[in-house]
Tab-separated table of C-alpha atoms in Angstrom:
chain	number	residue	atom	x	y	z
A	279	MET	CA	2.537	25.249	26.372
A	280	THR	CA	2.683	25.284	30.179
A	281	ASN	CA	2.241	22.174	32.298
A	282	ASN	CA	-1.097	23.560	33.492
A	283	GLU	CA	-2.302	24.080	29.919
A	284	ALA	CA	-1.213	20.579	28.968
A	285	ALA	CA	-3.073	19.117	31.929
A	286	GLN	CA	-6.278	20.907	30.907
A	287	ARG	CA	-6.288	19.488	27.389
A	288	ARG	CA	-8.869	16.855	26.605
A	289	MET	CA	-7.642	13.290	26.183
A	290	PRO	CA	-9.286	11.540	23.236
A	291	SER	CA	-9.993	7.861	22.883
A	292	VAL	CA	-8.813	6.592	19.503
A	293	ALA	CA	-9.535	3.300	17.760
A	294	ILE	CA	-7.265	2.288	14.883
A	295	ILE	CA	-8.402	-0.475	12.558
A	296	GLY	CA	-5.393	-2.546	11.528
A	297	ALA	CA	-1.947	-3.118	13.030
A	298	GLY	CA	-0.027	-3.147	9.790
A	299	MET	CA	2.541	-0.634	8.621
A	300	SER	CA	0.230	2.396	8.607
A	301	GLY	CA	-1.720	1.507	11.763
A	302	MET	CA	1.440	1.137	13.813
A	303	CYS	CA	2.746	4.412	12.400
A	304	MET	CA	-0.438	6.184	13.493
A	305	ALA	CA	-0.368	4.661	16.968
A	306	ILE	CA	3.256	5.631	17.554
A	307	THR	CA	2.610	9.174	16.280
A	308	LEU	CA	-0.289	9.573	18.714
A	309	ARG	CA	1.571	8.152	21.676
A	310	LYS	CA	4.600	10.372	21.000
A	311	ALA	CA	2.170	13.298	21.255
A	312	GLY	CA	1.051	12.123	24.690
A	313	ILE	CA	-2.213	10.510	23.582
A	314	THR	CA	-2.399	7.283	25.553
A	315	ASP	CA	-5.964	6.033	25.040
A	316	VAL	CA	-5.140	4.351	21.736
A	317	THR	CA	-6.318	0.875	20.767
A	318	LEU	CA	-5.446	-0.986	17.587
A	319	TYR	CA	-7.872	-3.665	16.420
A	320	GLU	CA	-6.173	-6.377	14.390
A	321	LYS	CA	-8.133	-9.282	12.950
A	322	ALA	CA	-5.001	-11.460	12.714
A	323	SER	CA	-2.792	-12.710	15.527
A	324	GLU	CA	0.312	-10.670	14.647
A	325	VAL	CA	1.267	-7.226	13.386
A	326	GLY	CA	2.657	-6.530	9.935
A	327	GLY	CA	-0.323	-6.521	7.573
A	328	THR	CA	0.924	-7.135	4.042
A	329	TRP	CA	4.279	-8.449	5.244
A	330	ARG	CA	2.592	-10.855	7.635
A	331	ASP	CA	0.114	-12.174	5.073
A	332	ASN	CA	2.482	-12.525	2.130
A	333	THR	CA	5.137	-15.213	2.497
A	334	TYR	CA	5.347	-16.586	-1.032
A	335	PRO	CA	8.678	-17.714	-2.558
A	336	GLY	CA	10.781	-14.856	-3.917
A	337	LEU	CA	9.004	-12.151	-1.925
A	338	SER	CA	10.938	-8.922	-1.457
A	339	CYS	CA	10.220	-5.208	-1.310
A	340	ASP	CA	10.752	-3.246	-4.515
A	341	ILE	CA	11.654	-0.101	-2.581
A	342	PRO	CA	15.159	0.131	-1.055
A	343	SER	CA	15.046	-1.020	2.566
A	344	ARG	CA	16.772	2.094	3.865
A	345	PHE	CA	13.827	4.093	2.530
A	346	TYR	CA	11.045	1.574	3.149
A	347	GLN	CA	11.093	2.085	6.903
A	348	TYR	CA	9.906	4.666	9.384
A	349	LYS	CA	12.042	7.762	9.463
A	350	PHE	CA	11.796	7.706	13.258
A	351	ALA	CA	12.860	4.040	13.511
A	352	THR	CA	15.620	3.376	11.016
A	353	ASN	CA	17.189	-0.056	10.931
A	354	PRO	CA	20.981	-0.302	10.450
A	355	VAL	CA	21.094	-4.034	9.729
A	356	TRP	CA	19.241	-4.579	6.456
A	357	SER	CA	20.720	-7.489	4.522
A	358	HIS	CA	20.070	-6.268	0.965
A	359	LEU	CA	19.264	-3.171	-1.026
A	360	PHE	CA	15.793	-4.712	-1.504
A	361	SER	CA	15.280	-6.897	1.534
A	362	PRO	CA	13.248	-10.128	1.561
A	363	GLY	CA	9.728	-10.084	2.929
A	364	GLY	CA	10.518	-12.032	6.071
A	365	GLU	CA	13.137	-9.492	7.065
A	366	ILE	CA	10.695	-6.627	6.602
A	367	GLN	CA	8.157	-8.435	8.753
A	368	GLU	CA	10.833	-8.826	11.439
A	369	TYR	CA	11.411	-5.079	11.251
A	370	PHE	CA	7.738	-4.324	11.911
A	371	THR	CA	7.433	-6.843	14.731
A	372	GLY	CA	10.567	-5.287	16.222
A	373	VAL	CA	9.022	-1.811	15.992
A	374	ALA	CA	5.905	-3.110	17.757
A	375	ASP	CA	8.089	-4.405	20.592
A	376	THR	CA	10.321	-1.326	20.801
A	377	TYR	CA	7.370	1.046	21.075
A	378	ASP	CA	5.340	-1.231	23.397
A	379	LEU	CA	2.463	-1.416	20.941
A	380	ARG	CA	1.368	-4.943	21.758
A	381	GLU	CA	-0.204	-3.829	25.005
A	382	ARG	CA	-2.484	-1.571	22.943
A	383	ILE	CA	-3.389	-4.127	20.249
A	384	ARG	CA	-6.487	-6.320	20.346
A	385	PHE	CA	-5.343	-9.271	18.252
A	386	ASP	CA	-7.790	-11.682	16.594
A	387	THR	CA	-10.403	-8.950	16.780
A	388	GLU	CA	-12.194	-7.762	13.665
A	389	ILE	CA	-14.259	-4.586	13.611
A	390	VAL	CA	-17.369	-5.311	11.563
A	391	ASP	CA	-19.493	-2.257	12.260
A	392	ALA	CA	-18.940	1.395	13.162
A	393	VAL	CA	-21.689	3.996	13.618
A	394	TYR	CA	-21.295	7.730	14.262
A	395	GLU	CA	-23.748	9.009	16.851
A	396	ASN	CA	-23.688	11.823	19.416
A	397	ALA	CA	-20.310	13.075	18.160
A	398	ARG	CA	-18.622	9.754	18.858
A	399	TRP	CA	-18.058	6.407	17.123
A	400	ARG	CA	-19.638	3.211	18.384
A	401	ILE	CA	-17.660	0.242	17.097
A	402	ARG	CA	-18.611	-3.416	17.237
A	403	THR	CA	-16.388	-6.470	16.867
A	404	ALA	CA	-17.225	-9.739	15.155
A	405	ALA	CA	-17.645	-11.227	18.635
A	406	GLY	CA	-20.329	-8.649	19.459
A	407	GLU	CA	-18.277	-6.461	21.810
A	408	GLU	CA	-18.982	-2.739	21.618
A	409	ARG	CA	-17.016	0.362	22.526
A	410	VAL	CA	-17.464	4.098	22.039
A	411	VAL	CA	-14.492	6.255	20.994
A	412	ASP	CA	-13.865	9.866	20.021
A	413	PHE	CA	-11.887	9.142	16.851
A	414	LEU	CA	-11.917	6.248	14.424
A	415	ILE	CA	-8.986	5.753	12.062
A	416	SER	CA	-8.927	3.167	9.300
A	417	ALA	CA	-5.495	1.689	8.628
A	418	ALA	CA	-6.847	-1.416	6.932
A	419	GLY	CA	-4.457	-1.141	3.999
A	420	ILE	CA	-4.855	-1.162	0.229
A	421	LEU	CA	-3.731	-4.575	-1.022
A	422	ARG	CA	-5.539	-6.579	1.631
A	423	GLU	CA	-8.543	-8.424	0.192
A	424	PRO	CA	-7.267	-11.166	-2.191
A	425	ARG	CA	-8.886	-11.203	-5.616
A	426	TYR	CA	-9.545	-14.675	-6.978
A	427	PRO	CA	-9.946	-15.141	-10.726
A	428	ASN	CA	-13.317	-16.062	-12.157
A	429	ILE	CA	-12.085	-19.167	-13.975
A	430	LYS	CA	-14.522	-21.975	-14.603
A	431	GLY	CA	-13.593	-25.179	-12.794
A	432	LEU	CA	-11.039	-23.636	-10.428
A	433	GLY	CA	-12.420	-25.744	-7.612
A	434	ASP	CA	-12.105	-28.936	-9.690
A	435	PHE	CA	-8.311	-28.955	-9.751
A	436	GLY	CA	-6.879	-32.069	-8.113
A	437	GLY	CA	-3.692	-30.407	-6.847
A	438	ALA	CA	-3.047	-27.444	-4.584
A	439	VAL	CA	-4.344	-23.956	-5.424
A	440	MET	CA	-2.840	-21.039	-3.502
A	441	HIS	CA	-3.321	-17.298	-3.678
A	442	SER	CA	-0.041	-15.457	-3.229
A	443	ALA	CA	-1.318	-13.858	-0.002
A	444	ARG	CA	-2.405	-17.235	1.381
A	445	TRP	CA	0.659	-19.315	0.558
A	446	ASP	CA	0.575	-22.831	1.994
A	447	HIS	CA	4.133	-23.808	2.899
A	448	SER	CA	3.074	-27.380	3.578
A	449	VAL	CA	2.606	-27.790	-0.196
A	450	GLU	CA	5.781	-29.126	-1.820
A	451	THR	CA	6.796	-27.322	-4.994
A	452	THR	CA	10.327	-28.666	-5.420
A	453	GLY	CA	10.435	-30.982	-8.426
A	454	LYS	CA	6.768	-30.300	-9.199
A	455	ARG	CA	4.883	-28.837	-12.142
A	456	VAL	CA	3.716	-25.335	-11.201
A	457	ALA	CA	1.430	-22.851	-12.938
A	458	VAL	CA	1.610	-19.158	-12.067
A	459	ILE	CA	-1.403	-17.088	-13.095
A	460	GLY	CA	-0.653	-13.364	-13.114
A	461	THR	CA	2.265	-11.232	-14.232
A	462	GLY	CA	2.416	-8.305	-11.826
A	463	SER	CA	5.157	-7.844	-9.237
A	464	THR	CA	3.918	-10.846	-7.282
A	465	GLY	CA	3.832	-13.183	-10.280
A	466	VAL	CA	7.298	-12.047	-11.312
A	467	GLN	CA	8.694	-12.675	-7.840
A	468	ILE	CA	7.101	-16.122	-7.587
A	469	VAL	CA	8.609	-17.089	-10.954
A	470	CYS	CA	12.042	-15.969	-9.730
A	471	GLY	CA	11.559	-17.761	-6.428
A	472	LEU	CA	10.539	-21.111	-7.927
A	473	ALA	CA	12.222	-21.369	-11.332
A	474	GLU	CA	15.345	-23.145	-10.162
A	475	SER	CA	13.639	-25.727	-7.949
A	476	VAL	CA	10.565	-26.871	-9.881
A	477	GLU	CA	10.404	-29.490	-12.601
A	478	ARG	CA	8.349	-27.221	-14.825
A	479	LEU	CA	6.882	-23.745	-14.483
A	480	GLU	CA	4.415	-22.080	-16.817
A	481	LEU	CA	3.537	-18.420	-16.449
A	482	PHE	CA	0.062	-17.584	-17.743
A	483	GLN	CA	0.176	-14.025	-19.025
A	484	ARG	CA	-2.878	-11.974	-19.868
A	485	SER	CA	-0.789	-8.859	-20.507
A	486	ALA	CA	2.933	-8.196	-20.369
A	487	GLN	CA	4.652	-5.961	-17.806
A	488	TRP	CA	7.568	-3.594	-18.077
A	489	ILE	CA	10.515	-4.770	-15.989
A	490	LEU	CA	13.272	-2.600	-14.559
A	491	PRO	CA	16.154	-4.971	-13.704
A	492	ILE	CA	17.786	-3.129	-10.792
A	493	PRO	CA	20.381	-5.393	-9.083
A	494	ASN	CA	19.834	-6.378	-5.460
A	495	PRO	CA	23.267	-6.485	-3.793
A	496	SER	CA	23.719	-7.579	-0.195
A	497	TYR	CA	25.164	-5.234	2.394
A	498	SER	CA	28.578	-6.178	3.724
A	499	SER	CA	29.285	-6.766	7.404
A	500	LEU	CA	31.407	-3.606	7.331
A	501	THR	CA	28.465	-1.548	6.070
A	502	THR	CA	26.265	-2.954	8.823
A	503	LEU	CA	28.926	-2.223	11.446
A	504	VAL	CA	29.334	1.370	10.281
A	505	HIS	CA	25.571	1.991	10.220
A	506	ASN	CA	25.300	0.524	13.716
A	507	ARG	CA	27.940	2.855	15.073
A	508	ILE	CA	26.948	5.985	13.161
A	509	PRO	CA	23.124	6.305	13.253
A	510	THR	CA	23.317	9.537	11.277
A	511	LEU	CA	24.162	7.453	8.209
A	512	ASP	CA	20.742	5.799	8.392
A	513	ARG	CA	19.021	9.180	8.354
A	514	LEU	CA	21.213	10.428	5.526
A	515	ALA	CA	20.519	7.276	3.504
A	516	TYR	CA	16.778	7.670	4.099
A	517	VAL	CA	16.772	11.270	2.874
A	518	GLY	CA	19.058	10.390	-0.029
A	519	TYR	CA	16.779	7.632	-1.306
A	520	ARG	CA	13.720	9.807	-0.747
A	521	ASN	CA	15.230	12.634	-2.791
A	522	PHE	CA	16.206	10.202	-5.550
A	523	PHE	CA	12.704	8.749	-5.791
A	524	GLU	CA	11.069	12.156	-5.679
A	525	PHE	CA	13.365	13.437	-8.417
A	526	PHE	CA	12.476	10.622	-10.790
A	527	ALA	CA	8.816	10.607	-9.698
A	528	GLN	CA	8.490	13.662	-11.910
A	529	ALA	CA	8.556	11.193	-14.805
A	530	LEU	CA	5.188	9.878	-13.663
A	531	VAL	CA	3.372	13.179	-13.720
A	532	ARG	CA	4.874	15.026	-16.689
A	533	PRO	CA	6.648	14.172	-19.949
A	534	GLY	CA	10.331	14.928	-20.208
A	535	TRP	CA	13.803	13.457	-20.196
A	536	LYS	CA	13.270	11.571	-16.924
A	537	ARG	CA	10.364	9.649	-18.417
A	538	THR	CA	12.439	9.004	-21.526
A	539	VAL	CA	15.380	7.660	-19.498
A	540	ILE	CA	13.262	5.244	-17.474
A	541	SER	CA	11.421	4.119	-20.589
A	542	GLN	CA	14.687	3.477	-22.398
A	543	LEU	CA	16.098	1.503	-19.459
A	544	ALA	CA	13.058	-0.780	-19.476
A	545	ARG	CA	13.214	-1.270	-23.236
A	546	THR	CA	16.937	-1.975	-23.131
A	547	ALA	CA	16.426	-4.597	-20.440
A	548	LEU	CA	13.854	-6.361	-22.600
A	549	ARG	CA	16.468	-6.808	-25.313
A	550	THR	CA	18.354	-9.211	-23.016
A	551	VAL	CA	15.702	-11.795	-23.927
A	552	ARG	CA	17.481	-13.601	-26.752
A	553	ASP	CA	14.568	-15.468	-28.329
A	554	PRO	CA	12.757	-12.934	-30.570
A	555	GLU	CA	9.390	-14.685	-30.179
A	556	LEU	CA	9.631	-14.728	-26.416
A	557	ARG	CA	10.834	-11.115	-26.422
A	558	LEU	CA	7.845	-10.095	-28.516
A	559	ALA	CA	5.457	-11.930	-26.213
A	560	LEU	CA	6.986	-10.179	-23.183
A	561	THR	CA	6.701	-6.736	-24.791
A	562	PRO	CA	3.862	-4.642	-23.334
A	563	ASP	CA	1.581	-2.644	-25.619
A	564	TYR	CA	1.669	0.446	-23.405
A	565	GLU	CA	4.236	2.928	-22.135
A	566	PRO	CA	6.549	2.039	-19.222
A	567	MET	CA	5.180	3.223	-15.846
A	568	CYS	CA	1.564	3.361	-17.075
A	569	ARG	CA	1.238	0.419	-14.723
A	570	ARG	CA	3.407	0.125	-11.667
A	571	LEU	CA	6.937	-0.720	-12.794
A	572	VAL	CA	8.072	-4.201	-11.814
A	573	ILE	CA	11.543	-4.217	-10.260
A	574	SER	CA	13.359	-7.509	-10.909
A	575	SER	CA	16.840	-8.426	-12.065
A	576	GLY	CA	15.970	-12.121	-12.185
A	577	PHE	CA	12.777	-12.301	-14.224
A	578	TYR	CA	14.153	-12.224	-17.768
A	579	PRO	CA	16.866	-14.826	-16.964
A	580	ALA	CA	14.233	-17.028	-15.294
A	581	MET	CA	11.929	-16.838	-18.312
A	582	GLN	CA	14.753	-18.066	-20.542
A	583	ARG	CA	15.350	-21.239	-18.531
A	584	ASP	CA	14.615	-24.545	-20.247
A	585	ASN	CA	12.083	-25.513	-17.570
A	586	VAL	CA	10.085	-22.255	-17.775
A	587	ASP	CA	7.478	-21.402	-20.415
A	588	LEU	CA	5.324	-18.362	-21.090
A	589	VAL	CA	1.692	-19.037	-22.006
A	590	THR	CA	-0.165	-16.199	-23.704
A	591	THR	CA	-3.173	-18.219	-24.872
A	592	GLY	CA	-6.205	-17.473	-22.743
A	593	ILE	CA	-7.469	-19.854	-20.063
A	594	ASP	CA	-10.754	-21.551	-20.938
A	595	HIS	CA	-11.260	-23.619	-17.794
A	596	ILE	CA	-9.547	-25.726	-15.152
A	597	GLU	CA	-10.086	-29.434	-14.693
A	598	GLU	CA	-8.725	-32.002	-12.252
A	599	ARG	CA	-5.430	-32.452	-14.122
A	600	GLY	CA	-4.666	-28.836	-14.871
A	601	ILE	CA	-5.453	-25.799	-17.021
A	602	VAL	CA	-7.156	-25.989	-20.411
A	603	THR	CA	-6.429	-23.028	-22.674
A	604	THR	CA	-8.741	-21.674	-25.350
A	605	ASP	CA	-6.879	-23.631	-28.046
A	606	GLY	CA	-8.029	-26.852	-26.342
A	607	ARG	CA	-4.612	-27.768	-24.944
A	608	LEU	CA	-4.392	-29.315	-21.467
A	609	HIS	CA	-1.497	-28.066	-19.313
A	610	GLU	CA	-1.013	-30.560	-16.499
A	611	PHE	CA	0.170	-29.294	-13.095
A	612	ASP	CA	0.648	-30.276	-9.498
A	613	VAL	CA	0.275	-26.743	-8.099
A	614	ILE	CA	-1.480	-23.579	-9.258
A	615	ALA	CA	-0.293	-20.269	-7.806
A	616	LEU	CA	-2.681	-17.339	-8.136
A	617	ALA	CA	-0.827	-14.042	-8.432
A	618	THR	CA	-4.083	-12.300	-9.268
A	619	GLY	CA	-3.829	-9.360	-6.922
A	620	PHE	CA	-6.255	-7.699	-4.566
A	621	ASP	CA	-9.386	-5.599	-4.466
A	622	ALA	CA	-7.583	-2.248	-4.456
A	623	HIS	CA	-10.851	-0.343	-3.999
A	624	ALA	CA	-12.067	-2.058	-0.822
A	625	PHE	CA	-10.182	0.081	1.705
A	626	MET	CA	-11.853	-0.499	5.126
A	627	ARG	CA	-14.648	-2.598	3.649
A	628	PRO	CA	-16.303	-5.109	4.175
A	629	MET	CA	-16.620	-3.306	7.515
A	630	ASN	CA	-19.934	-1.433	7.731
A	631	LEU	CA	-19.317	2.278	8.276
A	632	THR	CA	-22.270	4.581	8.962
A	633	GLY	CA	-21.880	8.336	9.226
A	634	VAL	CA	-24.206	11.307	9.611
A	635	ASP	CA	-27.923	10.744	8.950
A	636	GLY	CA	-27.397	7.005	8.586
A	637	ARG	CA	-25.426	7.292	5.373
A	638	THR	CA	-23.138	4.304	4.814
A	639	VAL	CA	-19.742	4.261	3.157
A	640	ASP	CA	-21.155	1.993	0.445
A	641	GLU	CA	-23.712	4.692	-0.361
A	642	ALA	CA	-21.077	7.424	-0.244
A	643	TRP	CA	-18.876	5.413	-2.580
A	644	ALA	CA	-21.593	4.136	-4.911
A	645	GLU	CA	-19.686	5.632	-7.857
A	646	GLY	CA	-16.260	4.708	-6.535
A	647	PRO	CA	-14.081	5.618	-3.549
A	648	ARG	CA	-13.370	9.300	-3.092
A	649	GLY	CA	-12.033	11.295	-0.196
A	650	HIS	CA	-10.570	14.639	0.749
A	651	LEU	CA	-6.777	14.973	0.759
A	652	THR	CA	-6.580	11.147	0.949
A	653	VAL	CA	-7.490	11.100	4.663
A	654	GLY	CA	-10.994	12.543	5.122
A	655	LEU	CA	-14.496	11.486	4.136
A	656	PRO	CA	-17.407	13.968	3.984
A	657	GLY	CA	-20.312	12.990	6.187
A	658	PHE	CA	-18.102	10.922	8.476
A	659	PRO	CA	-16.871	13.209	11.262
A	660	ASN	CA	-13.836	12.354	13.378
A	661	PHE	CA	-13.014	9.562	10.951
A	662	PHE	CA	-9.718	9.422	9.101
A	663	MET	CA	-8.002	7.066	6.686
A	664	LEU	CA	-4.409	6.063	6.170
A	665	MET	CA	-3.697	4.975	2.588
A	666	GLY	CA	-7.149	6.230	1.663
A	667	PRO	CA	-8.404	7.014	-1.842
A	668	HIS	CA	-5.958	8.899	-4.096
A	669	SER	CA	-2.910	8.271	-1.923
A	670	PRO	CA	0.434	8.220	-3.785
A	671	VAL	CA	0.839	4.450	-4.078
A	672	GLY	CA	3.108	4.101	-7.107
A	673	ASN	CA	6.803	3.216	-6.909
A	674	TYR	CA	7.341	5.065	-3.633
A	675	ALA	CA	7.753	4.107	0.028
A	676	LEU	CA	4.330	3.842	1.620
A	677	THR	CA	5.990	4.191	5.016
A	678	ALA	CA	6.756	7.807	4.116
A	679	ILE	CA	3.178	8.385	2.929
A	680	ALA	CA	1.843	6.935	6.186
A	681	GLU	CA	4.023	9.270	8.239
A	682	ASN	CA	2.782	12.298	6.275
A	683	GLN	CA	-0.833	11.270	6.781
A	684	ALA	CA	-0.376	10.377	10.453
A	685	ASP	CA	1.104	13.799	11.225
A	686	HIS	CA	-1.755	15.482	9.374
A	687	ILE	CA	-4.352	13.508	11.328
A	688	LEU	CA	-2.574	14.285	14.598
A	689	GLY	CA	-2.941	17.996	13.790
A	690	TRP	CA	-6.728	17.608	13.784
A	691	ILE	CA	-6.780	15.538	16.965
A	692	ASP	CA	-4.603	18.147	18.683
A	693	GLY	CA	-7.205	20.762	17.719
A	694	TRP	CA	-9.879	18.621	19.356
A	695	ARG	CA	-7.727	18.281	22.480
A	696	ASP	CA	-7.551	22.057	22.733
A	697	GLY	CA	-11.356	22.267	22.658
A	698	ARG	CA	-11.420	24.003	19.288
A	699	PHE	CA	-14.179	21.709	18.007
A	700	ASP	CA	-16.026	18.532	18.906
A	701	SER	CA	-16.170	17.025	15.432
A	702	VAL	CA	-14.566	17.617	12.069
A	703	ALA	CA	-15.278	16.357	8.561
A	704	PRO	CA	-14.487	17.741	5.116
A	705	THR	CA	-17.360	19.336	3.255
A	706	GLU	CA	-18.833	17.809	0.120
A	707	ARG	CA	-17.907	20.972	-1.753
A	708	ALA	CA	-14.249	20.803	-0.727
A	709	THR	CA	-14.071	17.098	-1.503
A	710	ALA	CA	-15.585	17.620	-4.940
A	711	ALA	CA	-13.170	20.490	-5.586
A	712	PHE	CA	-10.208	18.344	-4.561
A	713	ASN	CA	-11.319	15.514	-6.847
A	714	ASP	CA	-11.883	17.980	-9.714
A	715	GLU	CA	-8.400	19.362	-9.108
A	716	MET	CA	-6.935	15.860	-9.364
A	717	ARG	CA	-8.846	15.047	-12.554
A	718	SER	CA	-7.674	18.291	-14.129
A	719	ALA	CA	-4.078	17.405	-13.294
A	720	MET	CA	-4.291	13.851	-14.625
A	721	PRO	CA	-3.716	14.553	-18.362
A	722	GLY	CA	-0.010	14.435	-18.983
A	723	THR	CA	0.614	11.825	-16.320
A	724	VAL	CA	1.932	8.494	-17.502
A	725	TRP	CA	-1.136	6.706	-16.092
A	726	THR	CA	-3.316	8.188	-18.854
A	727	THR	CA	-1.099	7.086	-21.747
A	728	GLY	CA	-3.289	4.054	-22.443
A	729	CYS	CA	-3.348	0.936	-20.297
A	730	THR	CA	-5.567	-0.936	-17.895
A	731	SER	CA	-4.437	-1.311	-14.290
A	732	TRP	CA	-5.672	-1.564	-10.724
A	733	TYR	CA	-5.101	2.189	-10.539
A	734	LEU	CA	-8.263	2.806	-12.586
A	735	GLY	CA	-11.617	3.571	-11.014
A	736	THR	CA	-15.119	2.830	-12.251
A	737	ASP	CA	-14.971	5.911	-14.503
A	738	GLY	CA	-11.829	4.604	-16.183
A	739	LEU	CA	-9.634	7.325	-14.692
A	740	PRO	CA	-6.670	6.638	-12.403
A	741	GLU	CA	-7.444	6.990	-8.698
A	742	LEU	CA	-3.997	8.262	-7.839
A	743	TRP	CA	-2.331	11.365	-6.514
A	744	PRO	CA	-1.489	13.083	-9.845
A	745	TRP	CA	1.414	15.109	-8.503
A	746	THR	CA	4.835	14.299	-7.071
A	747	PRO	CA	5.343	12.761	-3.600
A	748	ASP	CA	7.143	15.863	-2.316
A	749	ARG	CA	4.053	17.905	-3.179
A	750	PHE	CA	2.002	15.415	-1.172
A	751	ARG	CA	4.298	15.849	1.816
A	752	ALA	CA	3.977	19.624	1.565
A	753	ARG	CA	0.190	19.453	1.141
A	754	MET	CA	-0.186	17.267	4.209
A	755	ALA	CA	1.856	19.762	6.259
A	756	GLU	CA	-0.094	22.852	5.149
A	757	PRO	CA	-2.497	24.445	7.646
A	758	PRO	CA	-5.980	23.350	6.567
A	759	ARG	CA	-8.544	25.830	5.276
A	760	LEU	CA	-11.316	25.867	7.868
A	761	ALA	CA	-13.843	26.727	5.175
A	762	ASP	CA	-13.270	23.258	3.724
A	763	TYR	CA	-14.520	21.524	6.873
A	764	HIS	CA	-17.597	21.167	9.019
A	765	LEU	CA	-16.420	22.087	12.526
A	766	ASN	CA	-19.158	22.110	15.113
A	767	SER	CA	-17.516	24.233	17.802
A	768	VAL	CA	-14.958	26.546	16.259
A	769	THR	CA	-15.170	29.884	18.077
A	770	ASP	CA	-12.899	31.970	15.894
A	771	ASP	CA	-11.186	31.997	12.527
A	772	ARG	CA	-7.743	30.887	13.660
A	773	VAL	CA	-6.232	28.070	11.609
A	774	LEU	CA	-5.712	24.800	13.426
A	775	PRO	CA	-2.060	23.988	14.013
A	776	VAL	CA	-0.783	21.077	11.950
A	777	ARG	CA	2.456	19.311	12.746
A	778	THR	CA	5.164	19.657	10.130
A	779	HIS	CA	7.990	17.290	9.273
């Protein structure tokens, strides 16, 4: 492209909702492409999203740090194989500074309403400010809206009650009696983080989880020095971990020896629980990986401590002194920690989103969230999603998924810049075909082997990418089929260029 051609290209205005991992990735991708009119709207006062909001004891990432990072911004100084949450948050704040993102972020600003009209998006903040932009991109995240349990009397408890994503560090837990409700990754990490310091800890388990006890060694100063001096090692490590995860991700989508190996590793780890009754209580009634595998080398040792108990009796209600189980027993506590997860189907909501002909996203998703290729939504032109419905969100680095999606979205915006169209949205037919394709591929995946999880939609089927992550990367890089989209000013049948990795 000549300098004259570049100068004649249109310059879009882009609003990105959320300055977490995926929102920052999108903003950097756009700015690297020369798109400067980019604004991120962040309802909090700092970047980081999940890693800003979650600060509970024991927090760490269950993806190796040298993979859970942007490929274009590798960090040579990770402290551990699986780094603690605070360190990951420092990484993202550092990226924001390095790429001068803060000047483009509107902090403490929540977008509450967005309406498509006259081929543009009119957005409105909670403070009533309005702005019109060419493209609207939701990077609100998946695990964002805390889910509180519907337990009678929760508000009657006389001590502190904290959701894992709203941890109150002014509450003293050392030497106290602590209840943890929930046994997913978060509950497991909180147990590991508190077990040694509390007087008593009881984990209330509704259903058991499979644990893969991968050790978490620290990196030596020599390793850090070498990675600092030889940046190529960071890139090699990134690709190496990615290839490893993609190789074993085949176990998720088809039966075979890989699934057998991972299953056997999880079952072998469970046998380290010496007490047969406790081991039985911690044994899930479904196949490993049907729910997201929990990575923890400390959970089984923590559960065998004298000051830690597992409670499998259901909770009847909560009173001022503690939790009353269905057998009538009162469990007295000073602190209750809620590791009860998030509304994984909220996506950009509760923001009001209104597309063509006044149709809202709530109406479009009346039977559950659905999109096209995880990024598009029929009836909502020039609107894209990062970590949208059906994204590969299992045991894989979401940073890599975000980069794939960001490059795909940039391909469409580049087409707009060239004047190839004024608006683009997937057709209902293409979206239905994509969802049918996913449903047809779902049998044989481990997610349909019989378990309940936050992966499941209202129809009881998993809302996940049913293929391997490398297939997702390839699919995102493919030139799109123009017949699958409503384009209001395409003048010929050429395929829009899409950036590849």
